[in-house]
Amino acid sequence: MATIRNELARYDFFEVSSTIVPDLTGNGYAGVIRGCDRGGADMGTDSVFGQTLPALLLSGGANGGFLQLPDGILNTKEGFTVSFYAKLSPLSGFGTVFSFGRDYCFYLSAMPNPDNPEEILLSPCATGGGRSQERCLEPWFPVPSCQWLHIAVSFSAGTPSNITLSVDGKTCGSFEHPRMGAKALDHCSDCYFGFGSFAPAPIAAAITDIRIFSRTLEAHEISSLFRITPQMRLALDAGRLAGLFAKPLEKPISLPSAGQTGTTVTWKSLTPDIISDSGEFTRPAAGRECLVGALEAALSFGDCRMVQVFQCQIQPMPEDSVIARRDAQSVVLPFPGHVTEDLVLPLTGNDGSSFHWSSSRPKWMDNQGHLLKKPADAPEKLCMTLISSYGNAVVLCQEKVQVKSELFLQPSIFYPANLSILFNFCSYTFSYSFGDRYPQ
């Protein structure tokens, strides 16, 4: 275990007596497990990065338990750092992993990731006088649920203060609080793990090896707190590499040369006719079957080495009509119901389609989007037809345009842009793959 100065408290959960968790530093800051009587907390063991350790198991919810630390535990003249291991269960809403203080409060917040149900978003937060004064990471950092993590959070003294989040020994985000420093929490009350002053209910999690330091630790010190066997480090990084090939590939893949825990990774293609050592490939033509390739990843850390083979599928190209239609549908003209000047018409699509435009009333607006004249009184309506072509396919979409009159532009009756008429994009779409490419 790393020896780092200024350790205020340490809880390894090896010698829990009833509900009392001793402080191994000898400073006398023993913690108390709350909620055992209602089934909200219990002790167990688990494999944490290759080591079997005791852990505090929290059930979460209204009857959930938590660890309460003594009031006054923090000495914050030089800031402080909180380090621990946690395995967070999936969340249905906002939760707090730890919390120190009440009115002036510092806490690690967690919430579900709306884009990935298997992830949780984390951010340290600090507030001086209610949630309106809260500062946090932008954006919050995603971590996997149901997996052990080493988490460290530092809060510096003075203002503006610096707050840093590290996961698995690496810094993954930081921010400043302009009006609150760690000194505001000196000898604070309401100190918890698994619960907090702003939490609606305790969270479900497993927690072990909590360490609190009375200063902000350096990055190398935080990295040394992340205890993991070399073989587990290799296995962890290999498991994370598998996510690169979870879905069929459509674009060349960027193969990392290093794992998240510091391993070195080298790649070799076992199917060079399908995918190269660097992850380059050519997709099969539309209508063909997926290609299946194989890449060998050699991971090393110190004298330890692991070889893992990953299969990957190469997705065929979509039909020409699909690309032409997708490119056409991605076009958005600015305020087509409120046109007062030339339109900038794109000539190519995101995936390579060629664009041509045709105006239904070229006396008012030509095929290049140039506004040739403005109506004197009533607005004029027209359609701009987008002809999107890719390979042998052509897709047409119509965009309704309204040219505002000179009378509309007079200051006495000017309307702000946010009152403009919403456009109706792609009122009809059809495709064909033969005949004249560009109608006159």
Coordinates of C-alpha atoms in Angstrom, one line a residue:
M1 CA 0.0 0.0 0.0
A2 CA 1.3 3.5 -0.9
T3 CA 2.6 5.6 2.0
I4 CA 1.4 9.1 1.5
R5 CA 1.8 11.9 4.1
N6 CA -1.1 13.8 5.7
E7 CA -3.5 10.9 5.9
L8 CA -6.5 11.9 8.1
A9 CA -8.4 8.7 8.1
R10 CA -8.4 5.2 6.5
Y11 CA -11.1 2.6 6.5
D12 CA -10.2 -0.8 5.0
F13 CA -13.2 -2.6 6.5
F14 CA -11.1 -5.6 7.7
E15 CA -11.9 -5.2 11.4
V16 CA -15.5 -3.9 11.5
S17 CA -17.0 -4.5 15.0
S18 CA -20.8 -4.6 14.9
T19 CA -21.5 -1.3 13.1
I20 CA -18.2 0.5 14.0
V21 CA -15.5 0.9 11.3
P22 CA -12.2 1.7 12.9
D23 CA -9.9 4.4 11.6
L24 CA -6.5 2.8 10.9
T25 CA -4.5 6.1 11.1
G26 CA -5.0 6.2 14.9
N27 CA -6.6 9.7 14.6
G28 CA -9.8 8.4 16.2
Y29 CA -12.2 9.1 13.3
A30 CA -14.1 5.8 13.5
G31 CA -17.1 5.6 11.2
V32 CA -20.6 4.1 11.9
I33 CA -22.6 2.0 9.4
R34 CA -26.2 3.1 9.4
G35 CA -29.2 1.0 8.2
C36 CA -28.0 -2.5 9.1
D37 CA -31.1 -3.1 11.2
R38 CA -33.4 -2.5 8.2
G39 CA -31.3 -4.5 5.7
G40 CA -29.8 -1.4 4.1
A41 CA -26.2 -2.2 4.7
D42 CA -24.0 -5.3 5.2
M43 CA -20.5 -6.5 5.0
G44 CA -19.2 -8.8 2.3
T45 CA -16.1 -9.7 0.2
D46 CA -15.4 -9.2 -3.4
S47 CA -12.5 -9.4 -5.9
V48 CA -11.3 -5.8 -6.4
F49 CA -8.9 -5.6 -9.3
G50 CA -7.5 -9.0 -8.5
Q51 CA -7.5 -8.7 -4.7
T52 CA -10.1 -10.2 -2.4
L53 CA -11.1 -7.4 -0.1
P54 CA -13.9 -6.8 2.4
A55 CA -16.5 -4.3 1.2
L56 CA -19.4 -2.3 2.6
L57 CA -22.5 -3.4 0.7
L58 CA -25.3 -0.8 0.4
S59 CA -28.8 -1.8 -0.9
G60 CA -29.9 1.8 -1.7
G61 CA -33.4 3.2 -1.8
A62 CA -35.7 4.5 1.0
N63 CA -34.5 1.7 3.4
G64 CA -30.8 1.9 2.2
G65 CA -27.9 2.3 4.5
F66 CA -24.7 4.4 4.4
L67 CA -21.5 5.1 6.3
Q68 CA -21.5 8.1 8.6
L69 CA -18.1 9.7 9.4
P70 CA -17.5 11.8 12.5
D71 CA -18.3 15.5 12.5
G72 CA -15.2 17.6 12.2
I73 CA -13.2 15.0 10.4
L74 CA -11.9 17.4 7.7
N75 CA -8.8 19.6 8.2
T76 CA -8.8 21.6 5.0
K77 CA -6.0 24.3 5.4
E78 CA -4.1 22.7 2.5
G79 CA -7.2 21.3 0.8
F80 CA -8.1 17.6 0.9
T81 CA -8.3 14.4 -1.2
V82 CA -10.8 11.6 -0.9
S83 CA -9.8 8.2 -2.3
F84 CA -11.8 4.9 -2.4
Y85 CA -12.9 1.9 -4.4
A86 CA -16.6 1.6 -5.4
K87 CA -18.8 -0.6 -7.6
L88 CA -21.9 1.5 -8.4
S89 CA -25.2 -0.2 -9.2
P90 CA -27.4 1.2 -12.0
L91 CA -29.3 4.4 -11.0
S92 CA -32.9 5.5 -11.7
G93 CA -32.2 9.1 -10.8
F94 CA -29.8 11.4 -9.0
G95 CA -27.6 10.0 -6.2
T96 CA -24.7 10.9 -4.0
V97 CA -21.6 8.7 -3.6
F98 CA -20.1 10.8 -0.7
S99 CA -20.9 14.1 0.9
F100 CA -19.2 16.5 3.3
G101 CA -21.1 19.4 4.9
R102 CA -24.6 20.9 4.7
D103 CA -25.0 24.6 3.7
Y104 CA -21.4 24.6 2.4
C105 CA -21.2 21.2 0.9
F106 CA -18.8 19.1 -1.2
Y107 CA -20.1 15.9 -2.8
L108 CA -19.7 13.4 -5.6
S109 CA -22.8 13.2 -7.6
A110 CA -24.0 10.4 -9.8
M111 CA -26.8 10.0 -12.3
P112 CA -27.8 7.6 -15.1
N113 CA -26.4 8.2 -18.6
P114 CA -29.4 8.8 -20.9
D115 CA -27.3 7.7 -23.9
N116 CA -26.0 4.4 -22.3
P117 CA -28.0 2.5 -19.7
E118 CA -24.8 0.6 -18.7
E119 CA -23.0 3.7 -17.7
I120 CA -23.3 6.2 -14.8
L121 CA -22.3 9.9 -15.1
L122 CA -20.1 11.2 -12.2
S123 CA -19.1 14.7 -11.2
P124 CA -17.7 16.2 -8.0
C125 CA -19.8 19.2 -6.9
A126 CA -19.3 22.1 -4.5
T127 CA -21.9 24.6 -3.3
G128 CA -21.8 27.5 -0.8
G129 CA -25.3 28.3 0.1
G130 CA -27.7 25.9 -1.7
R131 CA -27.9 24.2 -5.1
S132 CA -28.1 27.6 -6.9
Q133 CA -24.4 28.1 -6.1
E134 CA -23.3 24.7 -7.3
R135 CA -20.4 24.1 -9.6
C136 CA -19.6 20.8 -11.2
L137 CA -17.8 19.2 -14.2
E138 CA -18.9 20.0 -17.7
P139 CA -19.5 17.5 -19.0
W140 CA -19.9 14.8 -16.4
F141 CA -17.6 11.8 -16.7
P142 CA -19.1 8.4 -17.8
V143 CA -18.1 5.3 -15.9
P144 CA -19.4 1.7 -16.2
S145 CA -21.9 0.5 -13.6
C146 CA -21.5 -2.8 -11.8
Q147 CA -17.7 -2.7 -12.1
W148 CA -15.1 -1.8 -9.5
L149 CA -13.5 1.6 -9.9
H150 CA -10.8 3.5 -8.0
I151 CA -12.1 7.1 -7.5
A152 CA -10.2 10.0 -6.1
V153 CA -11.4 13.6 -5.7
S154 CA -9.3 16.6 -4.7
F155 CA -10.5 20.0 -3.5
S156 CA -8.0 22.8 -3.1
A157 CA -7.9 25.6 -0.5
G158 CA -8.3 29.2 -1.4
T159 CA -10.5 30.8 -4.1
P160 CA -10.9 30.2 -6.9
S161 CA -10.5 26.6 -5.9
N162 CA -9.6 23.7 -8.1
I163 CA -11.6 20.4 -7.9
T164 CA -10.3 17.3 -9.7
L165 CA -11.8 13.9 -10.4
S166 CA -9.6 10.9 -11.1
V167 CA -10.8 7.4 -12.0
D168 CA -8.5 4.3 -12.1
G169 CA -5.4 6.4 -11.4
K170 CA -6.0 9.0 -14.2
T171 CA -7.3 12.5 -14.1
C172 CA -10.5 12.7 -16.1
G173 CA -11.8 16.2 -15.3
S174 CA -11.4 19.3 -13.2
F175 CA -13.1 22.7 -12.7
E176 CA -12.8 25.8 -10.6
H177 CA -15.2 27.2 -8.0
P178 CA -14.9 31.0 -8.0
R179 CA -16.3 31.7 -4.6
M180 CA -15.7 28.5 -2.5
G181 CA -12.6 26.8 -1.3
A182 CA -11.9 23.7 0.8
K183 CA -11.5 25.9 3.9
A184 CA -15.2 26.4 4.0
L185 CA -15.6 22.7 5.0
D186 CA -13.0 22.8 7.8
H187 CA -14.4 20.6 10.7
C188 CA -17.8 20.4 8.9
S189 CA -20.7 18.1 10.0
D190 CA -22.9 15.7 7.9
C191 CA -20.2 13.5 6.4
Y192 CA -21.4 10.4 4.6
F193 CA -20.5 7.7 2.1
G194 CA -23.5 6.4 0.1
F195 CA -25.7 9.3 1.1
G196 CA -25.6 13.1 1.3
S197 CA -27.3 16.3 2.3
F198 CA -28.7 16.8 -1.2
A199 CA -29.5 13.2 -1.9
P200 CA -33.1 12.0 -2.2
A201 CA -32.1 8.5 -0.9
P202 CA -29.0 6.4 -0.3
I203 CA -27.5 4.8 -3.3
A204 CA -26.9 1.1 -4.1
A205 CA -23.1 0.4 -4.2
A206 CA -20.2 -1.6 -2.8
I207 CA -17.4 0.5 -1.2
T208 CA -14.0 -0.3 0.3
D209 CA -10.6 1.1 1.2
I210 CA -11.6 4.7 1.9
R211 CA -8.7 7.1 2.5
I212 CA -8.9 10.8 3.3
F213 CA -5.9 13.2 3.1
S214 CA -5.6 16.7 4.5
R215 CA -4.1 18.1 1.3
T216 CA -4.6 17.9 -2.5
L217 CA -2.5 15.0 -3.8
E218 CA -0.3 15.1 -6.8
A219 CA -1.3 13.1 -9.9
H220 CA 1.5 10.5 -9.3
E221 CA 0.3 10.1 -5.7
I222 CA -3.3 9.4 -6.8
S223 CA -2.0 7.0 -9.4
S224 CA -0.1 5.1 -6.7
L225 CA -3.3 4.6 -4.7
F226 CA -4.8 2.6 -7.6
R227 CA -3.7 -0.9 -6.4
I228 CA -4.1 -3.5 -9.2
T229 CA -2.2 -6.6 -10.1
P230 CA -0.4 -6.6 -13.4
Q231 CA -2.5 -9.5 -14.8
M232 CA -5.8 -7.8 -13.7
R233 CA -4.6 -4.5 -15.4
L234 CA -4.0 -6.4 -18.6
A235 CA -7.4 -8.2 -18.4
L236 CA -9.2 -4.9 -17.6
D237 CA -7.7 -3.1 -20.6
A238 CA -8.4 -6.1 -22.9
G239 CA -12.0 -6.1 -21.8
R240 CA -12.4 -2.5 -22.6
L241 CA -10.8 -2.9 -26.1
A242 CA -13.7 -5.4 -26.9
G243 CA -16.0 -2.4 -27.0
L244 CA -14.3 -1.2 -30.1
F245 CA -15.8 -4.1 -32.1
A246 CA -19.2 -4.4 -30.4
K247 CA -20.9 -3.2 -33.6
P248 CA -20.2 -3.7 -37.3
L249 CA -17.6 -1.2 -38.5
E250 CA -18.5 1.4 -41.1
K251 CA -15.5 3.7 -40.9
P252 CA -11.8 2.9 -40.3
I253 CA -11.2 2.4 -36.6
S254 CA -8.6 4.2 -34.5
L255 CA -6.7 1.5 -32.7
P256 CA -5.3 2.7 -29.3
S257 CA -1.6 2.2 -28.5
A258 CA -2.2 2.3 -24.8
G259 CA -4.9 1.0 -22.4
Q260 CA -6.8 3.0 -19.9
T261 CA -4.8 1.6 -17.0
G262 CA -1.4 2.2 -18.6
T263 CA -0.8 -0.9 -20.6
T264 CA 1.0 -0.8 -23.9
V265 CA -1.0 -2.2 -26.9
T266 CA 0.3 -3.3 -30.3
W267 CA -1.9 -4.5 -33.1
K268 CA -1.6 -7.1 -35.8
S269 CA -4.1 -8.1 -38.4
L270 CA -4.7 -11.8 -38.8
T271 CA -6.8 -11.1 -42.0
P272 CA -4.8 -8.4 -43.8
D273 CA -6.9 -8.8 -46.9
I274 CA -9.9 -7.5 -44.9
I275 CA -8.5 -5.1 -42.3
S276 CA -5.0 -3.7 -41.9
D277 CA -2.8 -3.5 -38.8
S278 CA -3.9 0.1 -38.4
G279 CA -7.6 -0.6 -38.7
E280 CA -8.1 0.5 -42.4
F281 CA -10.5 -1.5 -44.5
T282 CA -12.7 -1.3 -47.6
R283 CA -16.4 -1.9 -47.2
P284 CA -18.1 -4.5 -49.3
A285 CA -20.4 -3.2 -52.1
A286 CA -24.1 -2.8 -51.3
G287 CA -26.0 -6.0 -51.2
R288 CA -22.9 -8.1 -50.3
E289 CA -22.5 -9.9 -47.0
C290 CA -20.5 -8.5 -44.1
L291 CA -16.8 -9.2 -44.1
V292 CA -15.4 -10.8 -40.9
G293 CA -11.8 -9.9 -39.9
A294 CA -9.6 -10.6 -37.0
L295 CA -7.2 -8.3 -35.1
E296 CA -4.6 -9.5 -32.5
A297 CA -3.9 -7.1 -29.6
A298 CA -0.7 -7.7 -27.6
L299 CA -1.0 -6.0 -24.2
S300 CA 2.0 -5.5 -22.0
F301 CA 2.8 -4.0 -18.6
G302 CA 6.3 -4.4 -17.2
D303 CA 7.2 -8.0 -17.6
C304 CA 3.6 -9.2 -18.0
R305 CA 2.0 -9.8 -21.4
M306 CA -1.4 -10.9 -22.7
V307 CA -2.5 -11.6 -26.3
Q308 CA -6.2 -11.2 -27.2
V309 CA -7.9 -11.8 -30.6
F310 CA -10.9 -9.6 -31.6
Q311 CA -13.2 -10.4 -34.4
C312 CA -14.7 -7.5 -36.3
Q313 CA -17.5 -7.3 -38.9
I314 CA -17.2 -4.9 -41.8
Q315 CA -20.6 -3.5 -42.8
P316 CA -21.4 -3.4 -46.5
M317 CA -22.0 0.0 -48.1
P318 CA -25.7 1.1 -48.2
E319 CA -27.6 1.3 -51.4
D320 CA -26.9 4.4 -53.5
S321 CA -30.5 5.6 -52.9
V322 CA -30.0 5.4 -49.1
I323 CA -27.0 7.6 -49.2
A324 CA -28.6 10.1 -51.5
R325 CA -31.7 10.3 -49.4
R326 CA -29.8 10.5 -46.1
D327 CA -27.7 13.3 -47.4
A328 CA -30.7 15.2 -48.7
Q329 CA -32.6 14.8 -45.4
S330 CA -29.6 16.3 -43.5
V331 CA -29.9 19.6 -45.3
V332 CA -31.3 22.4 -43.2
L333 CA -31.8 25.9 -44.7
P334 CA -31.7 28.8 -42.3
F335 CA -35.2 30.3 -41.8
P336 CA -36.8 29.4 -45.2
G337 CA -40.1 30.9 -44.1
H338 CA -38.3 34.3 -43.5
V339 CA -36.0 34.9 -46.5
T340 CA -34.7 38.4 -46.9
E341 CA -31.4 37.7 -48.6
D342 CA -29.5 35.1 -50.7
L343 CA -29.6 31.5 -49.5
V344 CA -26.4 29.6 -49.2
L345 CA -27.2 26.2 -50.9
P346 CA -24.9 23.3 -50.1
L347 CA -23.5 21.4 -53.2
T348 CA -22.4 18.2 -51.5
G349 CA -23.8 15.9 -48.8
N350 CA -22.1 14.6 -45.7
D351 CA -21.6 11.2 -47.3
G352 CA -20.6 12.4 -50.8
S353 CA -23.8 13.0 -52.6
S354 CA -23.8 15.7 -55.3
F355 CA -26.5 18.4 -54.9
H356 CA -28.2 20.4 -57.6
W357 CA -31.0 22.9 -57.0
S358 CA -34.0 24.0 -59.0
S359 CA -36.2 27.0 -58.3
S360 CA -39.9 26.9 -59.0
R361 CA -39.9 30.7 -59.6
P362 CA -36.5 31.7 -61.0
K363 CA -37.6 35.3 -61.5
W364 CA -37.6 35.7 -57.7
M365 CA -34.8 33.3 -56.7
D366 CA -32.5 31.5 -59.2
N367 CA -31.2 27.9 -59.0
Q368 CA -28.1 29.1 -57.0
G369 CA -30.2 30.6 -54.2
H370 CA -29.7 34.2 -55.3
L371 CA -32.6 36.5 -54.4
L372 CA -33.2 38.5 -57.6
K373 CA -35.9 40.9 -56.3
K374 CA -38.1 41.5 -53.3
P375 CA -41.9 41.8 -53.4
A376 CA -43.2 45.3 -52.7
D377 CA -46.1 44.3 -50.4
A378 CA -47.2 40.7 -49.9
P379 CA -44.6 37.9 -49.5
E380 CA -43.9 35.6 -52.4
K381 CA -43.8 31.8 -52.0
L382 CA -41.7 29.4 -54.0
C383 CA -40.1 25.9 -53.8
M384 CA -36.5 25.0 -54.0
T385 CA -36.1 21.4 -55.2
L386 CA -32.9 19.6 -54.1
I387 CA -31.7 17.0 -56.5
S388 CA -29.4 14.7 -54.5
S389 CA -27.4 12.1 -56.6
Y390 CA -25.1 9.3 -55.5
G391 CA -23.9 6.6 -57.9
N392 CA -26.9 5.5 -60.0
A393 CA -29.5 7.0 -57.6
V394 CA -31.2 10.3 -57.5
V395 CA -33.5 11.6 -54.7
L396 CA -35.6 14.8 -54.9
C397 CA -36.7 16.9 -51.9
Q398 CA -38.7 20.1 -51.9
E399 CA -38.0 23.0 -49.6
K400 CA -40.8 25.6 -49.2
V401 CA -39.4 29.2 -49.2
Q402 CA -41.2 32.5 -48.5
V403 CA -39.6 35.7 -49.6
K404 CA -40.5 38.6 -47.3
S405 CA -41.8 41.9 -48.8
E406 CA -40.1 45.3 -48.6
L407 CA -43.1 46.4 -46.5
F408 CA -42.2 43.7 -43.9
L409 CA -38.7 45.0 -43.6
Q410 CA -39.8 48.5 -42.6
P411 CA -38.7 49.2 -39.0
S412 CA -42.3 50.1 -37.9
I413 CA -43.6 46.6 -38.6
F414 CA -40.4 44.4 -38.1
Y415 CA -40.9 41.0 -36.6
P416 CA -38.1 39.2 -34.7
A417 CA -36.6 36.1 -36.3
N418 CA -38.0 33.8 -33.6
L419 CA -41.5 34.5 -35.0
S420 CA -40.6 33.2 -38.4
I421 CA -42.7 30.5 -39.9
L422 CA -41.3 27.0 -39.4
F423 CA -40.4 25.3 -42.6
N424 CA -41.8 22.0 -43.9
F425 CA -38.8 20.0 -45.0
C426 CA -38.9 17.3 -47.6
S427 CA -42.7 17.5 -48.3
Y428 CA -42.2 14.5 -50.7
T429 CA -39.3 12.2 -51.7
F430 CA -38.8 9.8 -54.5
S431 CA -35.9 8.1 -56.2
Y432 CA -34.9 6.5 -59.5
S433 CA -31.8 4.9 -60.8
F434 CA -32.0 5.5 -64.6
G435 CA -32.9 8.2 -67.1
D436 CA -32.0 11.9 -67.1
R437 CA -30.0 12.7 -64.0
Y438 CA -30.8 16.4 -63.7
P439 CA -34.2 17.6 -64.8
Q440 CA -34.2 20.9 -66.6

